[in-house]
């Protein structure tokens, strides 16, 4: 089971909804000091693409399936996962 304490409320919602219909999401990931996004994150196993990385703030931007958010939260060196966009409510009409 995922370490939900590392997931923002929106990331938790995306993970729960992923059982019905996983979607690609943008995740903002905070890494512990000393961790490297390119070598310490299992990008291939998470089916994730590294979108950006700020070494000064230790914030990484990833694109990955919402169903993998739990695995991301369990990854060593990950301290927090936030979604980069708000999930649309399926009942909301399109803009």
GROMACS .gro file of N, CA and C in nm:
model
  285
    1UNK      N    1   0.085  -0.118   0.000
    1UNK     CA    2   0.000   0.000   0.000
    1UNK      C    3   0.088   0.123   0.000
    2UNK      N    4   0.045   0.224  -0.068
    2UNK     CA    5   0.121   0.348  -0.083
    2UNK      C    6   0.133   0.421   0.050
    3UNK      N    7   0.242   0.493   0.064
    3UNK     CA    8   0.262   0.579   0.180
    3UNK      C    9   0.186   0.708   0.153
    4UNK      N   10   0.057   0.711   0.190
    4UNK     CA   11  -0.027   0.825   0.158
    4UNK      C   12   0.020   0.953   0.224
    5UNK      N   13   0.100   0.945   0.330
    5UNK     CA   14   0.146   1.067   0.396
    5UNK      C   15   0.237   1.149   0.306
    6UNK      N   16   0.294   1.089   0.203
    6UNK     CA   17   0.380   1.162   0.110
    6UNK      C   18   0.303   1.220  -0.008
    7UNK      N   19   0.175   1.189  -0.018
    7UNK     CA   20   0.093   1.235  -0.130
    7UNK      C   21   0.006   1.353  -0.089
    8UNK      N   22   0.001   1.456  -0.173
    8UNK     CA   23  -0.090   1.568  -0.149
    8UNK      C   24  -0.233   1.518  -0.162
    9UNK      N   25  -0.331   1.593  -0.113
    9UNK     CA   26  -0.470   1.549  -0.128
    9UNK      C   27  -0.509   1.524  -0.274
   10UNK      N   28  -0.465   1.609  -0.367
   10UNK     CA   29  -0.496   1.588  -0.509
   10UNK      C   30  -0.429   1.462  -0.562
   11UNK      N   31  -0.306   1.434  -0.519
   11UNK     CA   32  -0.236   1.313  -0.564
   11UNK      C   33  -0.306   1.188  -0.510
   12UNK      N   34  -0.354   1.194  -0.386
   12UNK     CA   35  -0.431   1.082  -0.330
   12UNK      C   36  -0.557   1.057  -0.413
   13UNK      N   37  -0.625   1.165  -0.446
   13UNK     CA   38  -0.748   1.153  -0.526
   13UNK      C   39  -0.718   1.091  -0.662
   14UNK      N   40  -0.610   1.136  -0.726
   14UNK     CA   41  -0.573   1.082  -0.857
   14UNK      C   42  -0.541   0.933  -0.847
   15UNK      N   43  -0.473   0.892  -0.741
   15UNK     CA   44  -0.439   0.751  -0.723
   15UNK      C   45  -0.565   0.667  -0.701
   16UNK      N   46  -0.657   0.717  -0.622
   16UNK     CA   47  -0.781   0.644  -0.597
   16UNK      C   48  -0.864   0.633  -0.725
   17UNK      N   49  -0.872   0.741  -0.800
   17UNK     CA   50  -0.948   0.739  -0.926
   17UNK      C   51  -0.880   0.656  -1.034
   18UNK      N   52  -0.751   0.630  -1.018
   18UNK     CA   53  -0.676   0.555  -1.119
   18UNK      C   54  -0.725   0.412  -1.132
   19UNK      N   55  -0.792   0.359  -1.032
   19UNK     CA   56  -0.843   0.223  -1.041
   19UNK      C   57  -0.952   0.214  -1.148
   20UNK      N   58  -1.023   0.324  -1.170
   20UNK     CA   59  -1.127   0.327  -1.274
   20UNK      C   60  -1.070   0.364  -1.410
   21UNK      N   61  -0.986   0.467  -1.412
   21UNK     CA   62  -0.933   0.515  -1.539
   21UNK      C   63  -0.802   0.591  -1.517
   22UNK      N   64  -0.687   0.521  -1.524
   22UNK     CA   65  -0.560   0.592  -1.507
   22UNK      C   66  -0.538   0.693  -1.619
   23UNK      N   67  -0.486   0.808  -1.584
   23UNK     CA   68  -0.456   0.913  -1.680
   23UNK      C   69  -0.312   0.959  -1.659
   24UNK      N   70  -0.256   1.025  -1.759
   24UNK     CA   71  -0.123   1.084  -1.744
   24UNK      C   72  -0.137   1.211  -1.660
   25UNK      N   73  -0.053   1.223  -1.559
   25UNK     CA   74  -0.054   1.342  -1.474
   25UNK      C   75   0.087   1.399  -1.467
   26UNK      N   76   0.093   1.525  -1.431
   26UNK     CA   77   0.220   1.590  -1.402
   26UNK      C   78   0.235   1.594  -1.251
   27UNK      N   79   0.345   1.542  -1.201
   27UNK     CA   80   0.370   1.539  -1.058
   27UNK      C   81   0.492   1.625  -1.025
   28UNK      N   82   0.478   1.705  -0.921
   28UNK     CA   83   0.590   1.780  -0.867
   28UNK      C   84   0.640   1.701  -0.747
   29UNK      N   85   0.764   1.659  -0.754
   29UNK     CA   86   0.818   1.567  -0.655
   29UNK      C   87   0.934   1.633  -0.582
   30UNK      N   88   0.926   1.631  -0.449
   30UNK     CA   89   1.037   1.683  -0.368
   30UNK      C   90   1.125   1.565  -0.328
   31UNK      N   91   1.256   1.580  -0.352
   31UNK     CA   92   1.352   1.476  -0.317
   31UNK      C   93   1.431   1.515  -0.193
   32UNK      N   94   1.475   1.417  -0.118
   32UNK     CA   95   1.563   1.441  -0.005
   32UNK      C   96   1.696   1.493  -0.055
   33UNK      N   97   1.766   1.563   0.031
   33UNK     CA   98   1.900   1.611  -0.004
   33UNK      C   99   1.989   1.493  -0.039
   34UNK      N  100   2.069   1.510  -0.143
   34UNK     CA  101   2.161   1.406  -0.185
   34UNK      C  102   2.106   1.309  -0.287
   35UNK      N  103   1.979   1.321  -0.321
   35UNK     CA  104   1.920   1.232  -0.421
   35UNK      C  105   1.921   1.299  -0.558
   36UNK      N  106   1.945   1.220  -0.660
   36UNK     CA  107   1.956   1.268  -0.797
   36UNK      C  108   1.838   1.214  -0.877
   37UNK      N  109   1.767   1.304  -0.942
   37UNK     CA  110   1.647   1.263  -1.017
   37UNK      C  111   1.680   1.166  -1.129
   38UNK      N  112   1.792   1.185  -1.194
   38UNK     CA  113   1.824   1.102  -1.311
   38UNK      C  114   1.876   0.964  -1.274
   39UNK      N  115   1.939   0.951  -1.157
   39UNK     CA  116   1.996   0.822  -1.121
   39UNK      C  117   1.922   0.750  -1.008
   40UNK      N  118   1.852   0.825  -0.921
   40UNK     CA  119   1.788   0.764  -0.805
   40UNK      C  120   1.639   0.736  -0.822
   41UNK      N  121   1.575   0.797  -0.921
   41UNK     CA  122   1.433   0.769  -0.944
   41UNK      C  123   1.420   0.658  -1.050
   42UNK      N  124   1.337   0.558  -1.022
   42UNK     CA  125   1.318   0.448  -1.118
   42UNK      C  126   1.220   0.490  -1.229
   43UNK      N  127   1.265   0.581  -1.315
   43UNK     CA  128   1.177   0.639  -1.416
   43UNK      C  129   1.112   0.533  -1.505
   44UNK      N  130   1.191   0.436  -1.549
   44UNK     CA  131   1.137   0.333  -1.639
   44UNK      C  132   1.031   0.248  -1.568
   45UNK      N  133   1.058   0.209  -1.445
   45UNK     CA  134   0.963   0.126  -1.370
   45UNK      C  135   0.833   0.202  -1.341
   46UNK      N  136   0.843   0.333  -1.328
   46UNK     CA  137   0.725   0.416  -1.302
   46UNK      C  138   0.655   0.459  -1.431
   47UNK      N  139   0.714   0.421  -1.545
   47UNK     CA  140   0.664   0.466  -1.675
   47UNK      C  141   0.656   0.618  -1.678
   48UNK      N  142   0.760   0.681  -1.620
   48UNK     CA  143   0.762   0.826  -1.603
   48UNK      C  144   0.864   0.891  -1.696
   49UNK      N  145   0.834   1.015  -1.729
   49UNK     CA  146   0.924   1.097  -1.809
   49UNK      C  147   0.965   1.217  -1.725
   50UNK      N  148   1.095   1.241  -1.717
   50UNK     CA  149   1.147   1.356  -1.644
   50UNK      C  150   1.122   1.480  -1.728
   51UNK      N  151   1.041   1.573  -1.675
   51UNK     CA  152   1.007   1.695  -1.748
   51UNK      C  153   1.098   1.811  -1.710
   52UNK      N  154   1.141   1.814  -1.586
   52UNK     CA  155   1.227   1.923  -1.539
   52UNK      C  156   1.282   1.891  -1.402
   53UNK      N  157   1.390   1.961  -1.367
   53UNK     CA  158   1.456   1.932  -1.240
   53UNK      C  159   1.529   2.055  -1.194
   54UNK      N  160   1.498   2.100  -1.073
   54UNK     CA  161   1.568   2.212  -1.012
   54UNK      C  162   1.652   2.158  -0.898
   55UNK      N  163   1.782   2.152  -0.919
   55UNK     CA  164   1.872   2.096  -0.817
   55UNK      C  165   1.877   2.184  -0.693
   56UNK      N  166   1.853   2.313  -0.707
   56UNK     CA  167   1.858   2.404  -0.592
   56UNK      C  168   1.741   2.382  -0.498
   57UNK      N  169   1.624   2.351  -0.552
   57UNK     CA  170   1.507   2.330  -0.467
   57UNK      C  171   1.477   2.182  -0.445
   58UNK      N  172   1.547   2.094  -0.516
   58UNK     CA  173   1.526   1.950  -0.511
   58UNK      C  174   1.385   1.913  -0.556
   59UNK      N  175   1.329   1.992  -0.649
   59UNK     CA  176   1.196   1.965  -0.704
   59UNK      C  177   1.211   1.908  -0.844
   60UNK      N  178   1.142   1.798  -0.869
   60UNK     CA  179   1.144   1.730  -0.997
   60UNK      C  180   1.003   1.733  -1.053
   61UNK      N  181   0.991   1.755  -1.183
   61UNK     CA  182   0.861   1.747  -1.249
   61UNK      C  183   0.861   1.622  -1.337
   62UNK      N  184   0.764   1.535  -1.313
   62UNK     CA  185   0.752   1.410  -1.387
   62UNK      C  186   0.615   1.402  -1.454
   63UNK      N  187   0.610   1.333  -1.565
   63UNK     CA  188   0.484   1.296  -1.630
   63UNK      C  189   0.474   1.145  -1.615
   64UNK      N  190   0.364   1.096  -1.556
   64UNK     CA  191   0.349   0.953  -1.533
   64UNK      C  192   0.202   0.916  -1.521
   65UNK      N  193   0.171   0.787  -1.533
   65UNK     CA  194   0.032   0.743  -1.515
   65UNK      C  195  -0.010   0.761  -1.369
   66UNK      N  196  -0.132   0.805  -1.348
   66UNK     CA  197  -0.180   0.828  -1.212
   66UNK      C  198  -0.175   0.701  -1.127
   67UNK      N  199  -0.184   0.587  -1.190
   67UNK     CA  200  -0.179   0.461  -1.117
   67UNK      C  201  -0.043   0.433  -1.055
   68UNK      N  202   0.060   0.507  -1.094
   68UNK     CA  203   0.195   0.487  -1.041
   68UNK      C  204   0.230   0.586  -0.930
   69UNK      N  205   0.137   0.671  -0.891
   69UNK     CA  206   0.167   0.770  -0.786
   69UNK      C  207   0.202   0.704  -0.653
   70UNK      N  208   0.136   0.594  -0.620
   70UNK     CA  209   0.167   0.522  -0.496
   70UNK      C  210   0.309   0.468  -0.496
   71UNK      N  211   0.350   0.409  -0.610
   71UNK     CA  212   0.486   0.357  -0.621
   71UNK      C  213   0.588   0.471  -0.613
   72UNK      N  214   0.555   0.584  -0.671
   72UNK     CA  215   0.643   0.701  -0.663
   72UNK      C  216   0.660   0.744  -0.519
   73UNK      N  217   0.550   0.749  -0.443
   73UNK     CA  218   0.556   0.790  -0.303
   73UNK      C  219   0.640   0.694  -0.219
   74UNK      N  220   0.646   0.567  -0.259
   74UNK     CA  221   0.724   0.468  -0.185
   74UNK      C  222   0.872   0.468  -0.223
   75UNK      N  223   0.907   0.543  -0.325
   75UNK     CA  224   1.045   0.546  -0.373
   75UNK      C  225   1.136   0.614  -0.271
   76UNK      N  226   1.246   0.550  -0.244
   76UNK     CA  227   1.344   0.606  -0.151
   76UNK      C  228   1.391   0.743  -0.199
   77UNK      N  229   1.396   0.838  -0.110
   77UNK     CA  230   1.441   0.972  -0.144
   77UNK      C  231   1.328   1.068  -0.177
   78UNK      N  232   1.208   1.016  -0.203
   78UNK     CA  233   1.093   1.102  -0.230
   78UNK      C  234   1.032   1.144  -0.097
   79UNK      N  235   1.019   1.276  -0.077
   79UNK     CA  236   0.962   1.325   0.048
   79UNK      C  237   0.819   1.374   0.033
   80UNK      N  238   0.779   1.419  -0.088
   80UNK     CA  239   0.642   1.469  -0.108
   80UNK      C  240   0.608   1.467  -0.256
   81UNK      N  241   0.482   1.438  -0.287
   81UNK     CA  242   0.433   1.435  -0.424
   81UNK      C  243   0.309   1.523  -0.434
   82UNK      N  244   0.314   1.620  -0.522
   82UNK     CA  245   0.202   1.712  -0.547
   82UNK      C  246   0.167   1.702  -0.694
   83UNK      N  247   0.039   1.718  -0.728
   83UNK     CA  248   0.002   1.720  -0.869
   83UNK      C  249   0.028   1.858  -0.926
   84UNK      N  250   0.072   1.861  -1.051
   84UNK     CA  251   0.099   1.987  -1.119
   84UNK      C  252  -0.024   2.047  -1.182
   85UNK      N  253  -0.135   1.972  -1.183
   85UNK     CA  254  -0.260   2.024  -1.237
   85UNK      C  255  -0.375   1.971  -1.151
   86UNK      N  256  -0.486   2.039  -1.157
   86UNK     CA  257  -0.604   1.997  -1.083
   86UNK      C  258  -0.679   1.894  -1.166
   87UNK      N  259  -0.723   1.790  -1.103
   87UNK     CA  260  -0.803   1.688  -1.171
   87UNK      C  261  -0.942   1.743  -1.198
   88UNK      N  262  -0.990   1.719  -1.315
   88UNK     CA  263  -1.126   1.760  -1.349
   88UNK      C  264  -1.225   1.663  -1.285
   89UNK      N  265  -1.335   1.715  -1.244
   89UNK     CA  266  -1.443   1.632  -1.193
   89UNK      C  267  -1.514   1.572  -1.314
   90UNK      N  268  -1.527   1.441  -1.323
   90UNK     CA  269  -1.590   1.378  -1.440
   90UNK      C  270  -1.729   1.431  -1.470
   91UNK      N  271  -1.799   1.485  -1.369
   91UNK     CA  272  -1.933   1.535  -1.392
   91UNK      C  273  -1.934   1.681  -1.441
   92UNK      N  274  -1.818   1.747  -1.437
   92UNK     CA  275  -1.810   1.885  -1.485
   92UNK      C  276  -1.816   1.890  -1.637
   93UNK      N  277  -1.889   1.987  -1.692
   93UNK     CA  278  -1.891   2.000  -1.839
   93UNK      C  279  -1.756   2.051  -1.888
   94UNK      N  280  -1.713   2.013  -2.010
   94UNK     CA  281  -1.586   2.061  -2.063
   94UNK      C  282  -1.591   2.212  -2.084
   95UNK      N  283  -1.473   2.274  -2.074
   95UNK     CA  284  -1.465   2.421  -2.094
   95UNK      C  285  -1.483   2.457  -2.238
   0.00000   0.00000   0.00000
